[in-house]
Coordinates of C-alpha atoms in Angstrom, one line a residue:
Chain A
M1 CA 0.0 0.0 0.0
I2 CA 2.7 2.4 1.0
H3 CA 6.2 2.1 -0.3
I4 CA 9.0 4.5 0.7
Q5 CA 12.5 4.2 -0.6
D6 CA 15.5 6.1 0.6
L7 CA 13.6 9.2 1.6
H8 CA 15.7 12.2 2.5
K9 CA 14.4 15.6 3.7
S10 CA 16.3 18.6 5.0
Y11 CA 15.2 22.1 5.9
Q12 CA 17.2 25.2 5.2
M13 CA 17.8 27.1 8.4
G14 CA 19.5 30.2 7.2
S15 CA 22.9 29.2 6.0
S16 CA 23.0 25.8 7.6
S17 CA 20.7 23.0 6.6
L18 CA 18.9 20.6 9.0
H19 CA 18.9 17.1 7.8
V20 CA 15.7 15.7 9.3
L21 CA 15.1 12.4 7.4
K22 CA 18.2 10.5 6.5
G23 CA 17.2 7.7 4.2
I24 CA 13.9 6.2 5.3
N25 CA 12.8 2.8 3.8
L26 CA 9.4 1.7 4.7
Q27 CA 6.9 -0.8 3.3
I28 CA 3.4 -0.9 4.7
N29 CA 1.0 -3.4 3.3
E30 CA -2.8 -3.2 3.1
G31 CA -4.6 -3.9 6.4
E32 CA -1.7 -3.0 8.6
L33 CA -2.0 -1.0 11.8
V34 CA 1.4 0.7 12.3
A35 CA 2.5 2.9 15.1
I36 CA 5.2 5.4 14.3
M37 CA 7.1 6.2 17.5
G38 CA 9.8 8.7 18.4
S39 CA 10.6 11.6 20.6
S40 CA 10.2 15.1 19.3
G41 CA 12.8 16.0 16.8
S42 CA 13.0 12.4 15.6
G43 CA 11.4 13.2 12.3
K44 CA 8.1 11.5 12.8
S45 CA 6.1 14.6 12.0
T46 CA 8.1 15.3 8.9
L47 CA 7.5 11.7 7.8
L48 CA 3.8 12.0 8.4
N49 CA 3.6 15.3 6.5
I50 CA 5.2 13.6 3.5
L51 CA 2.9 10.7 3.8
G52 CA 0.0 13.1 4.0
M53 CA 1.2 15.0 0.9
L54 CA 1.5 18.1 3.0
D55 CA 5.2 18.2 2.2
S56 CA 7.5 16.5 -0.2
G57 CA 10.8 14.8 0.2
D58 CA 14.1 15.9 -1.3
S59 CA 15.1 12.6 -2.8
G60 CA 13.8 9.1 -2.7
S61 CA 10.4 7.9 -3.8
Y62 CA 7.0 7.6 -2.3
T63 CA 4.4 5.3 -3.8
L64 CA 0.9 5.2 -2.5
D65 CA -1.5 2.5 -3.8
N66 CA 0.7 2.1 -6.9
T67 CA 0.7 5.8 -7.6
L68 CA 4.0 7.6 -7.5
I69 CA 3.6 10.7 -5.5
K70 CA 5.9 13.3 -7.0
N71 CA 5.9 16.9 -8.0
L72 CA 2.4 17.6 -6.8
D73 CA 1.0 21.1 -7.0
E74 CA -1.5 22.2 -4.4
T75 CA -4.6 21.3 -6.5
K76 CA -3.4 17.8 -7.3
A77 CA -2.3 17.2 -3.7
A78 CA -5.7 18.3 -2.5
K79 CA -7.3 15.8 -4.9
Y80 CA -5.1 13.0 -3.9
R81 CA -5.6 13.7 -0.2
N82 CA -9.3 13.7 -0.7
K83 CA -9.1 10.4 -2.6
F84 CA -6.5 8.4 -0.8
L85 CA -6.1 9.7 2.7
G86 CA -8.1 10.3 5.9
F87 CA -6.7 12.5 8.6
V88 CA -7.2 12.3 12.4
F89 CA -5.6 15.0 14.4
Q90 CA -4.7 15.4 18.0
S91 CA -6.8 18.5 18.4
F92 CA -9.8 16.9 16.5
N93 CA -10.0 19.9 14.1
L94 CA -13.8 19.9 13.7
I95 CA -15.4 23.0 12.2
N96 CA -17.0 24.5 15.3
Y97 CA -20.0 26.0 13.6
K98 CA -21.0 22.8 11.8
S99 CA -22.9 20.0 13.4
A100 CA -21.3 16.6 13.8
L101 CA -23.2 15.3 10.8
E102 CA -22.2 18.3 8.6
N103 CA -18.6 17.9 9.8
V104 CA -18.6 14.3 8.6
A105 CA -20.3 15.2 5.4
L106 CA -17.7 18.0 4.5
P107 CA -15.1 15.9 2.7
L108 CA -17.9 14.4 0.7
Y109 CA -18.8 17.9 -0.4
Y110 CA -15.3 18.2 -1.9
Q111 CA -15.8 14.9 -3.7
G112 CA -18.9 16.3 -5.3
F113 CA -21.6 14.2 -3.7
S114 CA -25.1 15.7 -3.6
R115 CA -26.3 17.1 -0.3
K116 CA -28.8 14.3 0.2
D117 CA -26.2 11.6 -0.6
R118 CA -23.5 13.0 1.6
L119 CA -25.8 13.5 4.6
K120 CA -27.0 9.9 4.3
K121 CA -23.5 8.6 4.1
A122 CA -22.3 10.8 6.9
L123 CA -25.1 9.5 9.1
D124 CA -24.0 5.9 8.4
Y125 CA -20.5 6.6 9.5
L126 CA -21.7 8.4 12.6
E127 CA -23.7 5.3 13.4
K128 CA -20.6 3.3 13.0
V129 CA -18.7 5.3 15.6
G130 CA -21.8 5.2 17.8
L131 CA -22.8 8.8 17.6
K132 CA -25.9 8.7 15.5
K133 CA -27.9 10.3 18.4
W134 CA -25.5 13.2 18.5
A135 CA -25.7 14.0 14.7
T136 CA -27.2 17.4 15.1
H137 CA -25.0 18.6 18.0
L138 CA -22.2 21.1 17.6
P139 CA -18.7 20.1 18.5
N140 CA -18.7 22.2 21.7
E141 CA -21.6 20.1 22.9
L142 CA -19.5 16.9 22.7
S143 CA -16.9 15.4 25.0
G144 CA -13.3 15.0 23.8
G145 CA -13.7 11.4 23.0
Q146 CA -16.9 12.0 21.1
K147 CA -15.2 14.8 19.1
Q148 CA -12.4 12.4 18.2
R149 CA -14.9 9.8 17.1
V150 CA -16.7 12.3 14.9
A151 CA -13.2 13.2 13.4
I152 CA -12.6 9.5 12.8
A153 CA -16.0 9.1 11.1
R154 CA -15.2 12.2 9.0
S155 CA -11.8 10.6 8.0
L156 CA -13.6 7.4 7.0
A157 CA -16.4 9.0 5.1
T158 CA -14.4 9.3 1.8
E159 CA -13.4 5.7 2.1
P160 CA -9.7 6.5 2.0
K161 CA -7.0 3.9 1.3
V162 CA -5.0 5.0 4.4
L163 CA -5.9 6.6 7.6
L164 CA -3.2 8.9 9.1
A165 CA -3.7 9.6 12.8
D166 CA -1.4 12.2 14.3
E167 CA -1.4 11.7 18.1
P168 CA -5.1 10.8 18.1
T169 CA -5.2 10.3 21.8
G170 CA -2.9 13.1 22.7
A171 CA -5.7 15.3 24.1
L172 CA -7.7 12.5 25.8
D173 CA -7.6 10.9 29.2
S174 CA -6.6 7.2 29.4
K175 CA -10.2 5.9 29.5
T176 CA -11.3 7.7 26.4
S177 CA -8.0 7.0 24.8
K178 CA -8.8 3.4 25.0
E179 CA -12.2 3.9 23.5
V180 CA -10.8 5.7 20.6
M181 CA -8.0 3.1 20.1
Q182 CA -10.6 0.4 20.3
L183 CA -12.5 2.1 17.4
I184 CA -9.3 2.3 15.5
Q185 CA -8.7 -1.4 16.0
N186 CA -12.2 -2.2 14.8
I187 CA -11.7 -0.2 11.7
N188 CA -8.4 -1.8 11.1
N189 CA -10.0 -5.2 11.6
E190 CA -12.3 -4.4 8.7
G191 CA -9.3 -4.2 6.5
K192 CA -8.3 -0.5 6.6
T193 CA -4.6 0.5 6.6
I194 CA -3.9 2.8 9.5
L195 CA -0.8 4.8 10.6
V196 CA -0.8 6.1 14.1
V197 CA 1.9 8.6 15.2
T198 CA 2.4 8.5 18.9
H199 CA 5.0 8.9 21.6
E200 CA 3.1 6.8 24.2
T201 CA 4.3 3.2 24.4
D202 CA 0.9 1.8 25.6
I203 CA -0.9 3.3 22.6
A204 CA 1.8 1.9 20.3
N205 CA 1.3 -1.5 21.8
M206 CA -2.3 -1.5 20.7
C207 CA -1.1 -1.5 17.1
K208 CA 0.2 -4.5 15.2
R209 CA 3.6 -3.1 14.3
I210 CA 5.9 -0.4 15.7
V211 CA 8.3 1.7 13.7
H212 CA 10.7 3.5 15.9
L213 CA 12.3 6.7 14.6
K214 CA 15.4 8.4 16.0
D215 CA 17.4 11.2 14.5
G216 CA 15.9 10.7 11.1
V217 CA 16.5 7.0 10.7
I218 CA 14.4 4.0 11.6
V219 CA 16.1 2.3 14.5
E220 CA 13.6 -0.4 15.1
D221 CA 10.8 -1.9 13.0
K222 CA 9.0 -4.8 14.7
K223 CA 5.7 -6.6 14.8
V224 CA 4.2 -6.7 18.2
N225 CA 1.6 -8.7 20.0
Q226 CA -1.4 -6.4 19.8
V227 CA -3.1 -5.4 23.0
I228 CA -6.6 -6.1 22.0
L229 CA -9.1 -3.8 23.7
Chain B
M1 CA -18.9 27.7 -9.4
F2 CA -22.4 28.9 -8.7
S3 CA -24.1 25.6 -8.0
R4 CA -26.9 25.3 -5.5
D5 CA -24.6 23.3 -3.3
R6 CA -22.2 26.2 -3.2
W7 CA -24.9 28.6 -2.3
N8 CA -26.2 26.3 0.5
E9 CA -22.7 26.1 1.9
I10 CA -22.5 29.9 1.8
F11 CA -25.9 30.5 3.4
E12 CA -25.0 28.1 6.1
T13 CA -21.7 29.8 6.8
I14 CA -23.3 33.2 6.8
S15 CA -26.1 32.2 9.1
K16 CA -23.8 30.5 11.6
N17 CA -21.3 33.2 11.7
R18 CA -23.5 36.1 12.5
L19 CA -20.9 38.5 14.0
R20 CA -18.6 38.1 11.1
T21 CA -21.4 38.6 8.6
F22 CA -22.7 41.6 10.6
L23 CA -19.3 43.2 10.8
S24 CA -18.5 43.0 7.1
G25 CA -22.0 43.8 6.0
F26 CA -22.3 46.7 8.5
T27 CA -19.0 48.2 7.4
V28 CA -20.1 48.2 3.7
A29 CA -23.6 49.4 4.4
L30 CA -22.3 52.2 6.7
G31 CA -19.6 53.2 4.2
I32 CA -22.1 53.5 1.4
F33 CA -24.7 55.2 3.6
I34 CA -22.3 57.9 4.8
F35 CA -21.0 58.4 1.3
V36 CA -24.4 58.9 -0.1
I37 CA -25.4 61.3 2.7
L38 CA -22.2 63.4 2.5
F39 CA -22.2 63.4 -1.3
G40 CA -25.9 64.3 -1.3
F41 CA -25.4 67.1 1.2
G42 CA -22.6 68.4 -0.9
N43 CA -25.0 68.5 -3.9
G44 CA -27.6 70.2 -1.7
L45 CA -25.0 72.9 -0.8
K46 CA -24.4 73.3 -4.5
N47 CA -28.2 73.6 -5.1
S48 CA -28.4 76.4 -2.5
F49 CA -25.4 78.1 -4.0
Q50 CA -27.0 78.0 -7.5
K51 CA -30.2 79.4 -6.2
F52 CA -28.5 82.3 -4.4
F53 CA -26.0 83.3 -6.9
L54 CA -27.2 82.1 -10.2
D55 CA -30.7 83.5 -9.9
D56 CA -30.6 86.4 -12.3
A57 CA -30.2 86.1 -16.0
T58 CA -26.6 85.4 -16.9
N59 CA -26.4 86.9 -20.3
T60 CA -26.7 90.6 -19.3
F61 CA -24.6 93.7 -18.9
F62 CA -25.5 96.4 -16.5
L63 CA -24.6 99.9 -17.7
Y64 CA -24.3 102.7 -15.2
P65 CA -23.6 106.3 -15.9
G66 CA -20.7 108.0 -14.0
K67 CA -18.7 111.1 -14.1
T68 CA -15.9 111.7 -16.7
S69 CA -12.4 112.0 -15.4
K70 CA -10.8 113.4 -18.5
P71 CA -11.6 116.3 -20.7
Y72 CA -12.5 115.3 -24.2
R73 CA -13.8 117.0 -27.4
G74 CA -14.0 120.3 -25.6
F75 CA -15.9 118.9 -22.7
K76 CA -14.4 119.4 -19.2
S77 CA -13.7 116.5 -17.0
N78 CA -16.0 115.7 -14.0
R79 CA -19.0 115.9 -16.2
R80 CA -22.0 113.8 -15.2
I81 CA -23.2 111.4 -17.8
E82 CA -26.9 110.6 -18.2
F83 CA -28.5 107.9 -20.2
K84 CA -31.6 108.9 -22.2
N85 CA -34.3 107.1 -24.2
D86 CA -32.3 107.5 -27.4
D87 CA -29.5 105.4 -25.9
L88 CA -32.0 102.5 -25.9
T89 CA -33.0 103.0 -29.5
D90 CA -29.4 103.6 -30.6
I91 CA -28.2 100.3 -29.1
K92 CA -31.2 98.5 -30.6
E93 CA -30.4 99.9 -34.0
N94 CA -26.6 99.4 -33.9
F95 CA -26.3 96.0 -32.3
P96 CA -29.1 93.8 -33.7
F97 CA -26.7 91.0 -34.2
F98 CA -25.7 90.8 -30.6
L99 CA -28.7 92.1 -28.8
E100 CA -31.3 89.9 -27.2
Y101 CA -33.2 92.7 -25.4
I102 CA -32.6 95.9 -23.6
T103 CA -34.4 97.5 -20.7
P104 CA -33.9 100.7 -18.6
R105 CA -34.2 100.7 -14.9
I106 CA -35.0 103.8 -12.9
T107 CA -34.9 103.1 -9.2
R108 CA -36.7 105.2 -6.7
G109 CA -37.9 104.8 -3.1
A110 CA -41.5 105.5 -2.4
L111 CA -44.0 105.6 0.5
V112 CA -46.8 103.2 -0.5
K113 CA -50.2 103.2 1.1
Y114 CA -53.2 101.0 0.9
K115 CA -56.1 101.6 3.1
S116 CA -54.6 101.9 6.6
E117 CA -51.4 100.1 5.7
S118 CA -48.3 101.9 4.6
N119 CA -44.6 101.2 4.1
N120 CA -41.5 102.3 2.2
Y121 CA -40.6 100.3 -0.8
T122 CA -38.1 100.5 -3.7
T123 CA -39.7 101.0 -7.0
R124 CA -38.2 100.1 -10.4
A125 CA -39.4 101.7 -13.5
V126 CA -38.6 99.3 -16.3
A127 CA -39.5 97.9 -19.8
P128 CA -41.3 94.6 -20.3
S129 CA -38.0 92.7 -21.0
H130 CA -36.8 93.4 -17.5
Q131 CA -38.8 90.4 -16.5
F132 CA -36.3 88.2 -18.2
A133 CA -33.3 90.0 -16.8
E134 CA -34.4 89.4 -13.2
K135 CA -36.2 86.1 -13.9
T136 CA -39.3 87.5 -12.3
I137 CA -42.1 84.9 -11.9
I138 CA -45.6 86.2 -12.1
M139 CA -47.9 84.6 -9.5
E140 CA -51.1 86.5 -10.3
G141 CA -52.1 88.9 -13.0
R142 CA -49.5 90.0 -15.5
Y143 CA -46.2 91.9 -16.0
I144 CA -45.8 95.3 -17.6
N145 CA -46.3 95.1 -21.4
Q146 CA -45.4 97.3 -24.4
R147 CA -48.8 98.9 -24.4
D148 CA -48.4 100.1 -20.8
I149 CA -45.1 101.7 -21.9
Q150 CA -46.7 103.5 -24.9
L151 CA -49.7 104.7 -23.0
K152 CA -47.6 105.5 -19.9
K153 CA -50.1 103.6 -17.8
K154 CA -50.2 104.0 -14.0
Y155 CA -49.9 100.3 -13.4
V156 CA -47.7 98.5 -10.9
V157 CA -46.6 94.9 -10.4
I158 CA -45.9 94.2 -6.8
G159 CA -43.7 91.7 -5.0
R160 CA -45.2 88.8 -3.0
L161 CA -44.1 90.4 0.3
V162 CA -45.5 93.8 -0.7
K163 CA -48.8 92.1 -1.3
N164 CA -48.5 90.3 2.1
D165 CA -47.7 93.6 3.9
L166 CA -50.4 95.7 2.3
F167 CA -53.2 93.4 1.3
G168 CA -52.8 90.4 3.6
S169 CA -55.2 87.8 2.3
E170 CA -57.0 90.3 0.1
N171 CA -56.7 89.9 -3.7
P172 CA -54.7 92.9 -4.8
I173 CA -55.3 92.6 -8.6
G174 CA -57.3 95.6 -9.8
K175 CA -57.0 97.5 -6.5
Y176 CA -55.4 101.0 -6.4
I177 CA -52.4 101.8 -4.2
D178 CA -51.1 105.2 -3.2
L179 CA -47.5 105.5 -4.4
S180 CA -46.0 108.9 -3.4
N181 CA -49.4 110.5 -3.6
N182 CA -50.4 109.0 -6.9
N183 CA -52.8 106.2 -7.4
Y184 CA -51.6 103.2 -9.3
K185 CA -53.5 100.1 -10.3
V186 CA -52.0 96.7 -9.3
I187 CA -51.9 94.5 -12.3
G188 CA -49.8 91.7 -11.1
V189 CA -48.0 90.0 -8.2
F190 CA -44.6 88.4 -8.6
Q191 CA -42.2 86.2 -6.8
D192 CA -38.4 86.0 -7.2
D193 CA -35.9 83.3 -6.1
G194 CA -33.3 86.0 -5.3
G195 CA -34.5 86.4 -1.7
D196 CA -36.8 88.6 0.4
N197 CA -35.4 91.9 -0.8
E198 CA -36.3 91.0 -4.4
E199 CA -39.9 90.3 -3.3
R200 CA -40.3 93.8 -1.7
L201 CA -39.9 95.6 -5.1
I202 CA -42.6 97.4 -7.1
Y203 CA -42.3 97.5 -10.9
L204 CA -43.9 100.2 -13.1
P205 CA -43.5 101.3 -16.7
Y206 CA -40.4 103.5 -17.2
T207 CA -42.4 106.0 -19.3
T208 CA -44.8 106.5 -16.5
R209 CA -41.9 107.3 -14.2
Q210 CA -40.4 109.8 -16.7
Q211 CA -43.8 111.5 -17.2
L212 CA -44.1 111.9 -13.4
E213 CA -40.6 113.4 -13.3
K214 CA -41.5 116.4 -15.4
S215 CA -41.7 114.4 -18.6
N216 CA -38.0 114.0 -19.0
D217 CA -36.4 111.1 -21.0
K218 CA -33.7 110.2 -18.5
I219 CA -33.0 106.6 -17.6
D220 CA -30.8 105.6 -14.6
R221 CA -29.2 102.6 -16.0
M222 CA -29.6 100.1 -18.7
I223 CA -29.6 96.3 -18.7
V224 CA -28.5 94.9 -22.0
A225 CA -28.9 91.2 -22.7
F226 CA -26.8 89.5 -25.4
K227 CA -27.8 86.4 -27.3
S228 CA -26.5 83.6 -25.2
E229 CA -25.5 81.6 -28.3
L230 CA -22.7 84.1 -28.7
G231 CA -20.8 82.5 -25.9
H232 CA -18.3 84.1 -23.6
A233 CA -16.1 85.3 -26.4
G234 CA -19.0 86.8 -28.3
A235 CA -20.2 88.5 -25.2
M236 CA -16.7 90.0 -24.6
T237 CA -16.7 91.4 -28.2
F238 CA -20.1 92.9 -27.7
E239 CA -19.1 94.4 -24.4
S240 CA -16.1 96.2 -25.9
K241 CA -18.0 97.4 -29.0
L242 CA -20.9 98.6 -26.9
Y243 CA -18.5 100.4 -24.5
T244 CA -16.7 102.1 -27.3
F245 CA -20.0 103.1 -29.0
L246 CA -21.5 104.6 -25.9
K247 CA -18.3 106.5 -24.9
D248 CA -18.2 107.9 -28.4
K249 CA -21.8 108.9 -28.3
H250 CA -21.5 110.6 -24.9
N251 CA -18.2 112.3 -25.7
I252 CA -16.1 110.4 -23.2
A253 CA -12.4 109.9 -23.8
P254 CA -11.8 106.3 -25.1
D255 CA -9.4 105.7 -22.2
D256 CA -11.7 107.2 -19.6
E257 CA -13.0 104.4 -17.4
N258 CA -15.2 106.5 -15.2
G259 CA -17.8 108.0 -17.6
I260 CA -19.7 104.8 -17.9
Y261 CA -19.5 101.7 -15.9
I262 CA -20.3 98.3 -17.4
R263 CA -20.8 95.3 -15.3
N264 CA -20.8 92.1 -17.2
T265 CA -22.7 89.2 -15.6
A266 CA -21.0 86.8 -18.0
D267 CA -17.7 87.5 -16.1
Q268 CA -19.5 87.2 -12.8
L269 CA -21.1 84.0 -14.0
K270 CA -17.7 82.7 -14.8
Q271 CA -16.5 83.5 -11.3
N272 CA -19.6 81.9 -9.8
Q273 CA -19.2 78.9 -11.9
Q274 CA -15.6 78.6 -10.8
F275 CA -16.7 78.8 -7.2
A276 CA -19.4 76.2 -7.9
S277 CA -16.8 73.9 -9.4
I278 CA -14.5 74.4 -6.3
L279 CA -17.6 73.4 -4.3
Q280 CA -18.0 70.4 -6.5
L281 CA -14.3 69.6 -6.0
I282 CA -14.8 69.7 -2.2
V283 CA -17.8 67.5 -2.5
T284 CA -16.0 65.0 -4.6
F285 CA -13.0 65.1 -2.2
V286 CA -15.3 64.4 0.8
G287 CA -16.9 61.6 -1.1
L288 CA -13.7 60.0 -2.1
G289 CA -12.4 60.3 1.5
T290 CA -15.5 58.6 2.8
L291 CA -15.2 55.9 0.2
L292 CA -11.5 55.4 1.1
A293 CA -12.4 55.1 4.8
G294 CA -15.0 52.5 3.8
I295 CA -12.5 50.7 1.6
I296 CA -10.0 50.6 4.5
G297 CA -12.8 49.5 6.8
I298 CA -13.9 46.6 4.7
S299 CA -10.3 45.6 3.9
N300 CA -9.5 45.4 7.7
I301 CA -12.6 43.3 8.2
M302 CA -11.8 40.9 5.4
V303 CA -8.2 40.5 6.7
Y304 CA -9.6 39.7 10.1
V305 CA -12.2 37.3 8.7
V306 CA -9.7 35.3 6.8
K307 CA -7.3 35.3 9.7
E308 CA -10.1 34.0 11.9
R309 CA -10.8 31.3 9.4
T310 CA -7.2 30.2 8.9
K311 CA -7.8 27.0 10.9
E312 CA -11.1 26.2 9.3
L313 CA -9.5 26.7 5.9
G314 CA -6.7 24.3 6.9
I315 CA -9.2 21.7 7.9
R316 CA -11.0 22.1 4.7
K317 CA -7.8 21.7 2.8
A318 CA -6.8 18.6 4.7
L319 CA -10.3 17.2 3.8
G320 CA -9.6 17.8 0.1
A321 CA -10.5 21.4 -0.7
T322 CA -8.4 22.7 -3.5
P323 CA -6.8 26.2 -3.1
K324 CA -9.1 27.4 -5.8
S325 CA -12.2 26.3 -4.0
V326 CA -11.0 27.9 -0.8
I327 CA -10.4 31.3 -2.4
G328 CA -13.6 30.9 -4.4
M329 CA -15.6 30.3 -1.2
I330 CA -14.2 33.3 0.6
L331 CA -14.8 35.6 -2.4
H332 CA -18.2 34.3 -3.1
E333 CA -19.2 34.8 0.5
S334 CA -17.7 38.3 0.8
I335 CA -19.1 39.5 -2.5
F336 CA -22.5 38.2 -1.6
I337 CA -22.6 39.9 1.7
T338 CA -21.1 43.2 0.5
T339 CA -23.4 43.4 -2.5
L340 CA -26.5 42.8 -0.5
T341 CA -25.6 45.2 2.3
G342 CA -23.9 47.7 -0.1
F343 CA -27.2 48.1 -2.0
A344 CA -29.1 48.2 1.3
G345 CA -26.9 51.0 2.4
L346 CA -27.4 52.8 -0.9
I347 CA -31.1 52.5 -0.8
L348 CA -31.3 53.6 2.8
G349 CA -29.0 56.6 2.1
V350 CA -31.1 57.7 -0.9
T351 CA -34.3 57.3 1.1
V352 CA -32.9 59.5 3.9
L353 CA -31.7 62.1 1.4
N354 CA -35.2 62.2 -0.2
F355 CA -36.7 62.6 3.3
F356 CA -34.5 65.7 3.9
G357 CA -35.7 67.5 0.8
D358 CA -35.8 71.2 1.8
R359 CA -35.9 70.5 5.6
L360 CA -32.3 71.6 5.9
K361 CA -32.8 74.8 3.9
D362 CA -31.6 76.8 7.0
F363 CA -28.2 75.0 6.8
F364 CA -27.9 75.9 3.1
I365 CA -28.6 72.3 2.1
L366 CA -31.3 72.2 -0.5
D367 CA -32.8 69.1 -2.1
P368 CA -29.7 66.9 -1.4
Y369 CA -29.4 64.2 -4.0
I370 CA -27.0 61.7 -5.5
N371 CA -26.8 60.5 -9.1
T372 CA -27.8 56.9 -9.4
G373 CA -24.7 56.3 -11.4
T374 CA -22.4 57.7 -8.7
G375 CA -24.1 55.7 -6.0
I376 CA -23.9 52.4 -7.8
F377 CA -20.3 53.1 -8.9
A378 CA -19.4 53.7 -5.2
T379 CA -21.1 50.6 -4.1
F380 CA -19.3 48.5 -6.8
L381 CA -16.1 50.1 -5.8
L382 CA -16.6 49.0 -2.2
I383 CA -17.6 45.5 -3.3
L384 CA -14.6 45.3 -5.5
F385 CA -12.1 46.4 -2.9
G386 CA -13.8 44.1 -0.3
A387 CA -13.2 41.3 -2.8
I388 CA -9.6 42.3 -3.4
A389 CA -9.0 42.8 0.3
G390 CA -10.4 39.3 0.9
Y391 CA -8.5 37.8 -2.1
I392 CA -5.0 38.6 -0.9
P393 CA -5.2 37.0 2.6
A394 CA -7.4 34.2 1.1
K395 CA -4.8 33.4 -1.4
R396 CA -2.2 33.3 1.3
A397 CA -4.4 31.1 3.5
A398 CA -5.0 28.8 0.6
K399 CA -1.2 28.4 0.2
I400 CA -0.5 27.6 3.8
K401 CA 0.1 24.0 4.3
P402 CA -2.8 22.5 6.1
I403 CA -0.6 21.1 8.8
V404 CA 0.7 24.6 9.6
A405 CA -2.8 26.1 9.7
L406 CA -4.0 23.3 11.9
R407 CA -1.3 23.8 14.4
D408 CA -2.1 27.5 14.6
E409 CA -4.0 27.2 17.8

């Protein structure tokens, strides 16, 4: 599903350049649930940005679902993001003046679904995350865990190939964290490829594979016994 | 671009972000409203000015006799010049090409009595064409005509305020008034836009006045009107020819400026028009200033709106919105709001202007108005600048990587 070969990335900081990714090789197959771990400065955010087509590497190749991702302009990147990827963020990033249902329906708007179709589909996904009853509520009327579940429903609505979760439990307490991770496990069990960026070991252990980054290189890549919730 | 879905999205955004909508809408509506009011007031000021200063006919010369200051052709200096009836006929005969009409004017004060009422008024003994020179408007009855001149009728035409003073609500037409111990029949009542003084005048045939003054043929001064199609240059030619002609006739040295005075309203008209155009300039300046303030206001609001939406735009982009659709959405929304409220402000402003009418007459603002074209142009200008002011930050926001926008807590 995801194939990264010899990926390098450096940032210009004035006269000196900061080498962030120093040759990443990563192969992720369909249906995997991968945790990307690392302390801050390890390059995990940069890797996620490149995976999410929000940034591009300097050298090396990135193939997503047999499509070579290269030289994307903003419009093309937006199209690919919409087609291939679902995002889940630490801070949920729901649009605060739209109801849960409308938030879930928003990516479908950009795919050109009719209003009726997208609301119907959005409701299905809200049901899937157990929030059908809350469809008409605004984000500020929901708890943190509920918000993250709405965000997950939203990321699933376009039926993406890969789900990218950037610290999905970072803003949640341990109990809700588990609920959210359980949801992620369930979605994964239905066959969706999911990448979770985290710095918490217990969250990483709820995945099937852990990729450990340090100073821009992968220092460890192992399959783990998944803690099933 | 203008699908129903897009409109739905926009209506939803507008209705759920009331403060933002209100701020940008209010700015534009207020900008246009103030522009319309100020510009309208400026125009009202111009109206008043025109009424005060451009009241009388503008194609006339006033000729006054004076005293010579130089000896000439055997005449001593310091000789008093007098116009006589033959001056009228001579001018008529010699300048048919230039002349529109000519009228004498003999001004005298008089004690006027009617029944128990009496008052002092200024009388003017004139020819019928004087009506055009002063733009006298007849309210009742008629003005002096050529027959009255020939028959030296003891007829008077009285001003509106003379009628009010002496007759009150009584109909003065056909009544006799006592004017310096002679009875005159009132044949007409007039009004004049030139102000109260002009409406306290009494007009009578100049021949009647001359007969009264020992049957002389003297006339105080003359008002000569030139054909307005001559233009300013033609009028100047006429003026110098007329001046030369009269000096020669009255034996005044050609370089003696004091024998006869000539006041050219065309010159005065030019001055007044210059003043009016300065007034217009000020009005335009005030209007542009207001508009500029409005543009700055809407620009600030748009920058603020886009800034406030940076995160939302980042979310939309992460969900698959293209930069084009992000910019399009912001512009569509802002243009929709500013157009709606802009025209609301325009209509409100015009309504208020119409309401004022002549209520602000005391402040020299008369019938304030704004050209529809100017109003609509100003509205479009604000809409355009609102769009431009929204476009620049929107473009920048659309360029920001979603991840950066999203981290911008």
